[in-house]
Short mmCIF file of C-alpha atoms and ligand atoms in Angstrom, two decimals:
data_model
loop_
_atom_site.label_atom_id
_atom_site.label_comp_id
_atom_site.label_asym_id
_atom_site.label_seq_id
_atom_site.Cartn_x
_atom_site.Cartn_y
_atom_site.Cartn_z
CA UNK A 21 6.06 53.82 -34.98
CA UNK A 22 9.71 54.03 -33.97
CA UNK A 23 9.76 54.76 -30.26
CA UNK A 24 7.61 53.20 -27.52
CA UNK A 25 7.27 53.89 -23.80
CA UNK A 26 6.31 51.28 -21.19
CA UNK A 27 5.09 51.81 -17.63
CA UNK A 28 3.58 49.84 -14.74
CA UNK A 29 0.69 51.43 -12.86
CA UNK A 30 -1.67 50.85 -9.93
CA UNK A 31 -1.15 48.02 -7.46
CA UNK A 32 1.94 45.98 -8.22
CA UNK A 33 1.60 42.32 -9.18
CA UNK A 34 4.11 39.47 -9.56
CA UNK A 35 4.96 39.14 -13.27
CA UNK A 36 5.02 42.88 -14.01
CA UNK A 37 8.81 42.63 -14.46
CA UNK A 38 8.41 39.73 -16.85
CA UNK A 39 5.88 41.80 -18.83
CA UNK A 40 8.26 44.79 -19.06
CA UNK A 41 10.99 42.42 -20.24
CA UNK A 42 8.63 40.93 -22.84
CA UNK A 43 7.70 44.38 -24.14
CA UNK A 44 11.26 45.74 -24.20
CA UNK A 45 12.95 42.76 -25.82
CA UNK A 46 10.20 42.33 -28.44
CA UNK A 47 10.41 46.04 -29.25
CA UNK A 48 14.17 45.91 -29.61
CA UNK A 49 13.88 42.84 -31.87
CA UNK A 50 11.75 45.04 -34.17
CA UNK A 51 14.47 47.77 -34.06
CA UNK A 52 12.30 50.09 -31.97
CA UNK A 53 13.68 52.48 -29.36
CA UNK A 54 12.23 51.54 -25.96
CA UNK A 55 11.71 53.92 -23.05
CA UNK A 56 10.94 52.84 -19.51
CA UNK A 57 8.84 55.27 -17.48
CA UNK A 58 9.28 55.22 -13.71
CA UNK A 59 6.41 55.28 -11.19
CA UNK A 60 3.48 54.92 -13.59
CA UNK A 61 1.55 58.00 -14.68
CA UNK A 62 3.35 60.06 -12.02
CA UNK A 63 6.67 59.49 -13.81
CA UNK A 64 5.04 60.35 -17.12
CA UNK A 65 4.01 63.70 -15.63
CA UNK A 66 7.38 64.25 -13.88
CA UNK A 67 9.34 63.27 -17.00
CA UNK A 68 11.09 60.31 -15.38
CA UNK A 69 11.93 58.20 -18.44
CA UNK A 70 15.05 56.35 -19.61
CA UNK A 71 16.00 54.40 -22.70
CA UNK A 72 16.09 50.66 -21.98
CA UNK A 73 18.32 48.20 -23.83
CA UNK A 74 18.01 44.43 -23.71
CA UNK A 75 20.35 44.25 -20.71
CA UNK A 76 18.26 46.77 -18.74
CA UNK A 77 15.74 43.96 -18.32
CA UNK A 78 18.20 41.16 -17.54
CA UNK A 79 17.68 39.07 -14.40
CA UNK A 80 14.16 40.30 -13.70
CA UNK A 81 11.93 37.57 -15.15
CA UNK A 82 11.90 35.82 -11.76
CA UNK A 83 11.48 38.91 -9.58
CA UNK A 84 8.28 40.12 -7.94
CA UNK A 85 7.29 43.79 -7.88
CA UNK A 86 8.23 46.10 -10.74
CA UNK A 87 11.68 47.59 -11.22
CA UNK A 88 10.10 50.62 -12.93
CA UNK A 89 8.05 51.28 -9.79
CA UNK A 90 4.32 51.95 -9.65
CA UNK A 91 2.22 54.74 -8.19
CA UNK A 92 -1.31 55.85 -7.58
CA UNK A 93 -1.40 59.38 -9.03
CA UNK A 94 -4.79 61.04 -8.76
CA UNK A 95 -3.40 64.07 -10.63
CA UNK A 96 -3.82 62.07 -13.83
CA UNK A 97 -7.56 62.71 -13.70
CA UNK A 98 -6.71 66.32 -14.59
CA UNK A 99 -6.52 66.84 -18.37
CA UNK A 100 -3.90 69.60 -18.02
CA UNK A 101 -1.58 67.20 -16.21
CA UNK A 102 -2.17 64.54 -18.88
CA UNK A 103 -1.24 67.11 -21.54
CA UNK A 104 2.07 67.74 -19.74
CA UNK A 105 2.61 63.96 -19.69
CA UNK A 106 1.93 63.73 -23.45
CA UNK A 107 4.28 66.64 -24.15
CA UNK A 108 7.00 64.95 -22.10
CA UNK A 109 6.64 61.89 -24.35
CA UNK A 110 6.59 63.99 -27.53
CA UNK A 111 9.87 65.68 -26.52
CA UNK A 112 11.44 62.21 -26.59
CA UNK A 113 9.67 61.26 -29.83
CA UNK A 114 7.70 58.53 -28.04
CA UNK A 115 4.91 57.53 -30.46
CA UNK A 116 2.93 55.11 -28.29
CA UNK A 117 2.63 53.84 -24.75
CA UNK A 118 2.22 50.35 -23.29
CA UNK A 119 0.50 50.34 -19.89
CA UNK A 120 0.81 47.34 -17.59
CA UNK A 121 -1.78 47.55 -14.80
CA UNK A 122 -5.34 47.16 -13.57
CA UNK A 123 -8.66 48.75 -14.54
CA UNK A 124 -7.77 52.14 -12.99
CA UNK A 125 -4.69 52.20 -15.20
CA UNK A 126 -6.93 51.29 -18.15
CA UNK A 127 -9.05 54.40 -17.38
CA UNK A 128 -5.90 56.55 -17.49
CA UNK A 129 -4.94 54.97 -20.83
CA UNK A 130 -8.43 55.56 -22.23
CA UNK A 131 -8.07 59.27 -21.40
CA UNK A 132 -4.74 59.38 -23.26
CA UNK A 133 -6.26 57.70 -26.34
CA UNK A 134 -9.06 60.28 -26.31
CA UNK A 135 -6.28 62.90 -26.52
CA UNK A 136 -5.01 61.01 -29.59
CA UNK A 137 -2.10 59.30 -27.93
CA UNK A 138 -1.90 55.59 -28.92
CA UNK A 139 -1.97 53.13 -25.99
CA UNK A 140 -2.04 49.37 -25.53
CA UNK A 141 -2.95 47.95 -22.10
CA UNK A 142 -1.68 44.70 -20.61
CA UNK A 143 -3.82 43.33 -17.74
CA UNK A 144 -1.80 42.98 -14.56
CA UNK A 145 -3.37 42.86 -11.12
CA UNK A 146 -3.63 40.08 -8.56
CA UNK A 147 -7.40 40.69 -8.33
CA UNK A 148 -8.24 39.14 -11.75
CA UNK A 149 -10.98 41.76 -12.05
CA UNK A 150 -10.53 42.91 -15.66
CA UNK A 151 -13.35 42.18 -18.09
CA UNK A 152 -12.61 40.24 -21.27
CA UNK A 153 -9.68 38.18 -20.04
CA UNK A 154 -9.66 34.83 -18.25
CA UNK A 155 -6.51 35.77 -16.33
CA UNK A 156 -4.51 38.82 -15.36
CA UNK A 157 -0.75 38.75 -14.77
CA UNK A 158 -0.11 38.21 -11.06
CA UNK A 159 -3.32 36.37 -10.20
CA UNK A 160 -1.86 32.86 -10.34
CA UNK A 161 1.10 33.79 -8.14
CA UNK A 162 -1.10 35.49 -5.56
CA UNK A 163 -3.39 32.46 -5.54
CA UNK A 164 -0.42 30.19 -4.84
CA UNK A 165 0.71 32.49 -2.00
CA UNK A 166 -2.76 32.44 -0.43
CA UNK A 167 -3.07 28.67 -0.67
CA UNK A 168 0.33 28.26 1.03
CA UNK A 169 -0.86 30.57 3.82
CA UNK A 170 -4.08 28.56 4.21
CA UNK A 171 -2.08 25.32 4.45
CA UNK A 172 0.00 26.78 7.28
CA UNK A 173 -3.02 28.14 9.11
CA UNK A 174 -4.77 24.77 8.75
CA UNK A 175 -1.86 23.05 10.56
CA UNK A 176 -2.07 25.30 13.58
CA UNK A 177 -5.89 25.48 13.55
CA UNK A 178 -6.13 21.69 13.67
CA UNK A 179 -3.58 21.41 16.47
CA UNK A 180 -5.56 23.84 18.63
CA UNK A 181 -9.08 22.95 17.44
CA UNK A 182 -9.45 26.57 16.35
CA UNK A 183 -11.64 28.35 13.83
CA UNK A 184 -9.70 30.54 11.42
CA UNK A 185 -10.98 33.32 9.20
CA UNK A 186 -8.67 34.40 6.38
CA UNK A 187 -9.25 37.69 4.59
CA UNK A 188 -7.89 37.83 1.04
CA UNK A 189 -7.59 40.60 -1.56
CA UNK A 190 -9.71 40.96 -4.68
CA UNK A 191 -11.71 44.16 -4.13
CA UNK A 192 -15.07 43.47 -5.79
CA UNK A 193 -13.91 40.23 -7.35
CA UNK A 194 -14.06 36.90 -5.53
CA UNK A 195 -11.85 34.92 -7.97
CA UNK A 196 -8.89 34.72 -5.56
CA UNK A 197 -11.19 33.85 -2.66
CA UNK A 198 -13.18 31.04 -4.28
CA UNK A 199 -10.15 29.50 -5.99
CA UNK A 200 -8.09 29.62 -2.78
CA UNK A 201 -11.01 28.14 -0.82
CA UNK A 202 -11.25 25.15 -3.14
CA UNK A 203 -7.48 24.60 -3.28
CA UNK A 204 -7.19 25.05 0.49
CA UNK A 205 -10.14 22.75 1.29
CA UNK A 206 -11.88 25.48 3.29
CA UNK A 207 -15.16 25.10 5.17
CA UNK A 208 -16.94 28.32 4.16
CA UNK A 209 -16.50 31.09 1.57
CA UNK A 210 -17.75 34.68 1.63
CA UNK A 211 -17.68 36.37 -1.78
CA UNK A 212 -18.62 39.86 -3.02
CA UNK A 213 -20.65 38.41 -5.91
CA UNK A 214 -23.13 36.48 -3.76
CA UNK A 215 -24.99 37.26 -0.54
CA UNK A 216 -24.10 35.09 2.45
CA UNK A 217 -26.13 34.10 5.42
CA UNK A 218 -24.64 34.28 8.92
CA UNK A 219 -26.87 31.49 10.19
CA UNK A 220 -25.75 29.24 7.35
CA UNK A 221 -22.15 30.04 8.27
CA UNK A 222 -22.76 29.08 11.91
CA UNK A 223 -24.68 25.93 10.93
CA UNK A 224 -21.81 24.80 8.67
CA UNK A 225 -19.27 25.32 11.46
CA UNK A 226 -21.47 23.60 14.07
CA UNK A 227 -22.10 20.66 11.75
CA UNK A 228 -18.33 20.30 11.24
CA UNK A 229 -17.71 20.35 15.00
CA UNK A 230 -20.45 17.74 15.52
CA UNK A 231 -18.82 15.50 12.90
CA UNK A 232 -15.50 15.73 14.70
CA UNK A 233 -13.71 18.31 12.52
CA UNK A 234 -10.69 19.72 14.31
CA UNK A 235 -10.79 23.06 12.58
CA UNK A 236 -12.92 25.31 10.44
CA UNK A 237 -11.35 27.59 7.86
CA UNK A 238 -13.40 30.43 6.43
CA UNK A 239 -12.15 32.56 3.54
CA UNK A 240 -13.57 36.04 2.98
CA UNK A 241 -12.88 38.71 0.36
CA UNK A 242 -11.63 42.08 1.68
CA UNK A 243 -14.25 44.81 2.34
CA UNK A 244 -17.04 42.24 2.84
CA UNK A 245 -17.15 42.73 6.60
CA UNK A 246 -15.00 43.57 9.60
CA UNK A 247 -13.12 40.28 9.78
CA UNK A 248 -12.09 40.72 13.43
CA UNK A 249 -15.69 41.40 14.46
CA UNK A 250 -16.85 38.34 12.53
CA UNK A 251 -14.27 36.23 14.40
CA UNK A 252 -15.60 37.54 17.75
CA UNK A 253 -19.18 36.80 16.68
CA UNK A 254 -18.33 33.21 15.70
CA UNK A 255 -16.35 32.67 18.91
CA UNK A 256 -19.29 33.89 21.01
CA UNK A 257 -21.79 31.73 19.14
CA UNK A 258 -19.73 28.52 18.95
CA UNK A 259 -17.63 28.71 22.10
CA UNK A 260 -14.57 27.80 20.00
CA UNK A 261 -11.48 30.00 19.84
CA UNK A 262 -11.68 31.94 16.56
CA UNK A 263 -8.85 33.95 15.02
CA UNK A 264 -8.78 36.33 12.06
CA UNK A 265 -5.78 36.60 9.74
CA UNK A 266 -5.58 39.36 7.19
CA UNK A 267 -3.05 38.34 4.55
CA UNK A 268 -2.68 41.90 3.23
CA UNK A 269 0.30 42.88 1.09
CA UNK A 270 1.93 39.46 1.51
CA UNK A 271 -0.30 38.49 -1.41
CA UNK A 272 1.28 41.01 -3.74
CA UNK A 273 4.93 39.98 -3.37
CA UNK A 274 7.09 37.04 -4.32
CA UNK A 275 8.62 35.45 -7.36
CA UNK A 276 6.02 34.96 -10.13
CA UNK A 277 4.92 31.37 -10.84
CA UNK A 278 5.69 29.97 -14.30
CA UNK A 279 2.14 30.65 -15.59
CA UNK A 280 2.44 34.37 -14.81
CA UNK A 281 5.91 34.59 -16.37
CA UNK A 282 4.70 32.94 -19.57
CA UNK A 283 1.51 35.01 -19.71
CA UNK A 284 3.52 38.21 -19.16
CA UNK A 285 6.08 37.29 -21.82
CA UNK A 286 3.36 36.42 -24.36
CA UNK A 287 1.33 39.54 -23.67
CA UNK A 288 4.45 41.74 -23.74
CA UNK A 289 5.39 40.44 -27.19
CA UNK A 290 1.77 40.73 -28.42
CA UNK A 291 1.55 44.39 -27.36
CA UNK A 292 4.36 45.29 -29.77
CA UNK A 293 2.72 43.24 -32.55
CA UNK A 294 -0.55 45.14 -32.03
CA UNK A 295 1.11 48.56 -32.14
CA UNK A 296 3.01 47.65 -35.32
CA UNK A 297 -0.27 46.43 -36.86
CA UNK A 298 -1.83 49.85 -36.28
CA UNK A 299 -3.90 49.29 -33.11
CA UNK A 300 -4.04 52.43 -30.98
CA UNK A 301 -6.62 52.01 -28.24
CA UNK A 302 -6.64 48.34 -27.41
CA UNK A 303 -6.00 46.00 -24.55
CA UNK A 304 -4.92 42.38 -24.42
CA UNK A 305 -6.65 39.39 -22.91
CA UNK A 306 -6.36 35.62 -22.83
CA UNK A 307 -9.37 33.43 -23.62
CA UNK A 308 -9.07 29.65 -23.64
CA UNK A 309 -5.28 30.05 -23.75
CA UNK A 310 -5.42 32.21 -26.92
CA UNK A 311 -4.32 35.85 -26.85
CA UNK A 312 -7.02 38.30 -27.92
CA UNK A 313 -7.37 42.07 -28.22
CA UNK A 314 -10.31 44.42 -27.78
CA UNK A 315 -10.98 48.10 -27.14
CA UNK A 316 -9.94 49.55 -23.77
CA UNK A 317 -13.38 51.18 -23.64
CA UNK A 318 -15.02 47.73 -23.90
CA UNK A 319 -12.94 46.36 -21.04
CA UNK A 320 -14.14 49.24 -18.87
CA UNK A 321 -17.80 49.41 -19.81
CA UNK A 322 -19.16 46.92 -22.31
CA UNK A 323 -17.89 43.46 -21.48
CA UNK A 324 -19.19 41.62 -18.46
CA UNK A 325 -16.55 40.11 -16.19
CA UNK A 326 -16.73 36.33 -16.36
CA UNK A 327 -16.35 35.68 -12.66
CA UNK A 328 -15.36 32.38 -11.12
CA UNK A 329 -17.98 32.63 -8.38
CA UNK A 330 -19.94 29.80 -10.02
CA UNK A 331 -17.25 27.58 -8.51
CA UNK A 332 -18.98 28.16 -5.16
CA UNK A 333 -21.23 25.17 -5.92
CA UNK A 334 -18.14 22.96 -6.12
CA UNK A 335 -16.77 24.36 -2.86
CA UNK A 336 -20.12 23.80 -1.11
CA UNK A 337 -20.26 20.15 -2.17
CA UNK A 338 -16.86 19.60 -0.63
CA UNK A 339 -17.36 21.38 2.71
P1 ATP B 13 -5.16 47.57 -9.08
O1 ATP B 13 -6.40 46.94 -9.66
O2 ATP B 13 -4.09 46.56 -8.85
O3 ATP B 13 -5.40 48.46 -7.93
P2 ATP B 13 -5.28 49.77 -10.92
O4 ATP B 13 -4.60 50.03 -12.22
O5 ATP B 13 -6.76 49.56 -10.96
O6 ATP B 13 -4.56 48.54 -10.24
P3 ATP B 13 -5.62 52.41 -9.74
O7 ATP B 13 -4.92 53.06 -8.59
O8 ATP B 13 -7.09 52.33 -9.73
O9 ATP B 13 -4.94 50.97 -9.90
O10 ATP B 13 -5.21 53.23 -11.07
C1 ATP B 13 -3.85 53.50 -11.35
C2 ATP B 13 -3.68 54.92 -11.80
O11 ATP B 13 -4.38 55.14 -13.03
C3 ATP B 13 -4.24 55.99 -10.86
O12 ATP B 13 -3.40 56.27 -9.76
C4 ATP B 13 -4.33 57.18 -11.81
O13 ATP B 13 -3.07 57.78 -12.01
C5 ATP B 13 -4.78 56.52 -13.12
N1 ATP B 13 -6.25 56.61 -13.27
C6 ATP B 13 -7.19 55.87 -12.65
N2 ATP B 13 -8.44 56.25 -13.00
C7 ATP B 13 -8.29 57.26 -13.88
C8 ATP B 13 -9.20 58.08 -14.61
N3 ATP B 13 -10.53 57.91 -14.52
N4 ATP B 13 -8.69 59.03 -15.42
C9 ATP B 13 -7.35 59.19 -15.54
N5 ATP B 13 -6.44 58.46 -14.86
C10 ATP B 13 -6.88 57.50 -14.04
#
């Protein structure tokens, strides 16, 4: 292997830049030629690739987003379009690809490996929803952002004796929600992994009011319900002003926290090591602070996600 491409794909996450830097500088230290591909799989198809030197990735370790850009490109599901993408890489003598992204991006990489193009995936999504790894790059930063938002909302909720519902990202994974709820000292959590009971929610709020609590903060994962309707329902039932706040894309931006920068740098360097050791269809994870690798296929189908929803018991004790 002499030439390697790197791209970021799917939803952006803080730390993607640090991961690109880790990949590029480790590759250059092994005398490899490094290509950056713009806009994920779309750029691969449109032939938007440039050679990166060590200075191309200067001053980005602390920046959110991804300087290579990211895209959602449904055209990549079409094998003919993937063949064009592979031919674009072959024209530049690119021998392997490093993909930094979430599980959708892993599916794209798996398709490329089935067409005999070597790929290594680095897990990066704020959702922390990739099987086989304790953490994904971007999760810790997003968690910090959410907790800061909860702290601010708590101030104003207490001042006005208000109930606040905060909707956070995570798709089908409640890791951000449960962790933010514990760190933010919230009163109730609604997670995709476990059913919740509306009466229990009301009882918890009412009990808090009876005990003199000035606020109630409820955290809910996106897509679980219509958060505005839930706020109306609670307001009607409790007689207390209830507001919904949807944090939205705020959660995806910002300078990565140190943990994400270190994770991204380690995983970036490890991806080059794996390719040079002959791995062609693998992804990287972290387990008990040790880097590991396993098949992309296993991440998508065979390994169960070790969710943090068990932490709900802790949250419930502290309500
Ligand atoms: P996040 O979890 O942050 O949303 P993601 O990587 O899961 O990130 P997706 O939009 O699901 O984001 O996937 C990124 C891209 O990967 C898609 O836009 C598409 O180009 C490609 N992709 C996804 N699924 C497949 C598939 N089954 N076959 C080929 N390519 C795919």
